[in-house]
Amino acid sequence: MRFIQVAQRAEDLKRAAAFYSALLGVEPRALFDPPGLLFFEIDGVRLLLEKGAPSSLIYFEVADLHGTVASLRNRGVRIIADARMIYAHEDDTLGPPDSEEWMAFIEDSEANTVGLVSRIRTAGH
């Protein structure tokens, strides 16, 4: 079994397309309106923005969390929670060993919360 798709609510597909294109750095793969479906592809997984979908909490890994949050703030994106360390990984149970997991939360164009994650190697590794 392989993870293939996640859906997120979007009332305005044009607005959502602009927001997620800027956030992800890719253009949409497909738009079907009607019935109200907008697709992006990220590393083989489809992100479906759909008028009828419930709101979900999705997380995207970014290389530079602090820089990404600063850039989004400058673009007027609402920052729900600034970057902070969530967890230090001592082993590989949920992330690379000897790393810290940092997260920030933003609000997308459709009032959904989106998590941004960076995994940072601890000093000396």
mmCIF file of C-alpha atoms in Angstrom:
data_model
loop_
_atom_site.group_PDB
_atom_site.id
_atom_site.type_symbol
_atom_site.label_atom_id
_atom_site.label_comp_id
_atom_site.label_asym_id
_atom_site.label_seq_id
_atom_site.Cartn_x
_atom_site.Cartn_y
_atom_site.Cartn_z
ATOM 1 C CA MET A 1 0.000 0.000 0.000
ATOM 2 C CA ARG A 2 1.236 3.495 -0.833
ATOM 3 C CA PHE A 3 0.017 6.951 0.200
ATOM 4 C CA ILE A 4 -1.418 8.565 -2.944
ATOM 5 C CA GLN A 5 -3.655 11.559 -2.130
ATOM 6 C CA VAL A 6 -4.763 13.974 0.559
ATOM 7 C CA ALA A 7 -7.740 16.331 0.217
ATOM 8 C CA GLN A 8 -8.205 19.815 1.639
ATOM 9 C CA ARG A 9 -11.247 22.120 1.547
ATOM 10 C CA ALA A 10 -11.082 25.063 -0.843
ATOM 11 C CA GLU A 11 -14.066 27.317 -1.512
ATOM 12 C CA ASP A 12 -12.290 29.480 -4.127
ATOM 13 C CA LEU A 13 -10.174 27.295 -6.417
ATOM 14 C CA LYS A 14 -8.532 30.231 -8.219
ATOM 15 C CA ARG A 15 -7.432 31.774 -4.912
ATOM 16 C CA ALA A 16 -6.297 28.364 -3.614
ATOM 17 C CA ALA A 17 -4.336 27.712 -6.830
ATOM 18 C CA ALA A 18 -2.442 30.988 -6.407
ATOM 19 C CA PHE A 19 -1.729 30.333 -2.717
ATOM 20 C CA TYR A 20 -0.539 26.740 -3.104
ATOM 21 C CA SER A 21 1.440 27.475 -6.291
ATOM 22 C CA ALA A 22 3.412 30.093 -4.346
ATOM 23 C CA LEU A 23 3.766 27.897 -1.245
ATOM 24 C CA LEU A 24 4.792 24.710 -3.062
ATOM 25 C CA GLY A 25 6.700 26.264 -5.950
ATOM 26 C CA VAL A 26 4.766 24.219 -8.532
ATOM 27 C CA GLU A 27 1.790 24.836 -10.768
ATOM 28 C CA PRO A 28 -1.421 22.791 -10.472
ATOM 29 C CA ARG A 29 -1.517 19.485 -12.378
ATOM 30 C CA ALA A 30 -5.228 19.632 -13.214
ATOM 31 C CA LEU A 31 -8.396 21.639 -12.624
ATOM 32 C CA PHE A 32 -11.875 20.171 -13.035
ATOM 33 C CA ASP A 33 -14.491 22.862 -12.402
ATOM 34 C CA PRO A 34 -17.206 21.716 -12.322
ATOM 35 C CA PRO A 35 -17.273 19.761 -10.082
ATOM 36 C CA GLY A 36 -14.654 21.825 -8.160
ATOM 37 C CA LEU A 37 -11.398 19.829 -8.037
ATOM 38 C CA LEU A 38 -7.853 21.235 -8.174
ATOM 39 C CA PHE A 39 -4.822 18.923 -8.106
ATOM 40 C CA PHE A 40 -1.158 19.466 -7.280
ATOM 41 C CA GLU A 41 1.470 16.718 -7.263
ATOM 42 C CA ILE A 42 4.213 16.649 -4.653
ATOM 43 C CA ASP A 43 6.737 13.789 -4.811
ATOM 44 C CA GLY A 44 4.163 11.380 -6.252
ATOM 45 C CA VAL A 45 1.378 12.319 -3.820
ATOM 46 C CA ARG A 46 -1.610 14.309 -5.049
ATOM 47 C CA LEU A 47 -2.922 17.268 -3.080
ATOM 48 C CA LEU A 48 -6.593 17.655 -3.966
ATOM 49 C CA LEU A 49 -8.188 21.005 -3.172
ATOM 50 C CA GLU A 50 -11.917 20.396 -3.327
ATOM 51 C CA LYS A 51 -14.962 22.536 -2.711
ATOM 52 C CA GLY A 52 -16.762 19.683 -0.946
ATOM 53 C CA ALA A 53 -13.860 18.341 1.158
ATOM 54 C CA PRO A 54 -13.653 18.818 4.922
ATOM 55 C CA SER A 55 -10.805 20.851 6.350
ATOM 56 C CA SER A 56 -7.717 18.787 7.186
ATOM 57 C CA LEU A 57 -4.461 19.592 8.921
ATOM 58 C CA ILE A 58 -1.676 18.895 6.449
ATOM 59 C CA TYR A 59 2.061 19.284 6.993
ATOM 60 C CA PHE A 60 4.748 20.162 4.436
ATOM 61 C CA GLU A 61 8.466 19.698 5.017
ATOM 62 C CA VAL A 62 10.518 22.774 4.146
ATOM 63 C CA ALA A 63 14.300 23.125 4.097
ATOM 64 C CA ASP A 64 14.425 26.506 5.852
ATOM 65 C CA LEU A 65 11.516 26.885 8.260
ATOM 66 C CA HIS A 66 12.501 30.303 9.624
ATOM 67 C CA GLY A 67 13.123 31.691 6.133
ATOM 68 C CA THR A 68 9.890 30.234 4.798
ATOM 69 C CA VAL A 69 7.856 31.715 7.656
ATOM 70 C CA ALA A 70 9.528 35.120 7.184
ATOM 71 C CA SER A 71 8.784 35.044 3.449
ATOM 72 C CA LEU A 72 5.144 34.061 4.032
ATOM 73 C CA ARG A 73 4.755 36.777 6.669
ATOM 74 C CA ASN A 74 6.128 39.336 4.188
ATOM 75 C CA ARG A 75 3.534 38.156 1.646
ATOM 76 C CA GLY A 76 0.765 38.791 4.168
ATOM 77 C CA VAL A 77 0.076 35.153 5.075
ATOM 78 C CA ARG A 78 -1.346 34.782 8.589
ATOM 79 C CA ILE A 79 1.112 33.018 10.887
ATOM 80 C CA ILE A 80 -0.827 31.024 13.469
ATOM 81 C CA ALA A 81 2.257 29.842 15.385
ATOM 82 C CA ASP A 82 5.866 30.845 14.788
ATOM 83 C CA ALA A 83 8.592 28.252 14.391
ATOM 84 C CA ARG A 84 9.504 26.338 17.515
ATOM 85 C CA MET A 85 11.148 23.046 18.345
ATOM 86 C CA ILE A 86 8.544 20.332 18.870
ATOM 87 C CA TYR A 87 10.695 17.281 19.509
ATOM 88 C CA ALA A 88 14.319 16.126 19.718
ATOM 89 C CA HIS A 89 14.812 12.778 17.978
ATOM 90 C CA GLU A 90 17.258 10.599 19.896
ATOM 91 C CA ASP A 91 16.553 7.584 17.654
ATOM 92 C CA ASP A 92 14.855 6.996 14.309
ATOM 93 C CA THR A 93 11.348 6.238 15.637
ATOM 94 C CA LEU A 94 9.732 9.343 14.073
ATOM 95 C CA GLY A 95 12.597 11.125 12.358
ATOM 96 C CA PRO A 96 16.320 11.094 11.727
ATOM 97 C CA PRO A 97 18.286 10.322 14.907
ATOM 98 C CA ASP A 98 20.156 13.230 16.488
ATOM 99 C CA SER A 99 17.845 15.833 14.974
ATOM 100 C CA GLU A 100 15.272 18.355 16.117
ATOM 101 C CA GLU A 101 11.849 18.691 14.569
ATOM 102 C CA TRP A 102 10.696 22.296 14.248
ATOM 103 C CA MET A 103 7.173 23.347 13.246
ATOM 104 C CA ALA A 104 5.245 26.490 12.429
ATOM 105 C CA PHE A 105 1.590 26.849 11.486
ATOM 106 C CA ILE A 106 0.053 29.165 8.904
ATOM 107 C CA GLU A 107 -3.415 29.848 7.563
ATOM 108 C CA ASP A 108 -3.949 29.151 3.863
ATOM 109 C CA SER A 109 -6.130 31.186 1.512
ATOM 110 C CA GLU A 110 -9.180 29.116 2.505
ATOM 111 C CA ALA A 111 -8.791 29.535 6.311
ATOM 112 C CA ASN A 112 -7.317 26.035 6.762
ATOM 113 C CA THR A 113 -4.353 25.506 9.084
ATOM 114 C CA VAL A 114 -1.194 24.201 7.396
ATOM 115 C CA GLY A 115 1.830 22.869 9.268
ATOM 116 C CA LEU A 116 5.369 23.555 8.074
ATOM 117 C CA VAL A 117 8.126 21.235 9.323
ATOM 118 C CA SER A 118 11.935 21.260 9.270
ATOM 119 C CA ARG A 119 14.201 18.572 10.640
ATOM 120 C CA ILE A 120 17.486 20.021 11.791
ATOM 121 C CA ARG A 121 20.543 17.952 12.685
ATOM 122 C CA THR A 122 21.793 18.734 16.176
ATOM 123 C CA ALA A 123 25.284 20.177 16.688
ATOM 124 C CA GLY A 124 28.132 17.849 15.904
ATOM 125 C CA HIS A 125 26.179 15.663 13.450
#
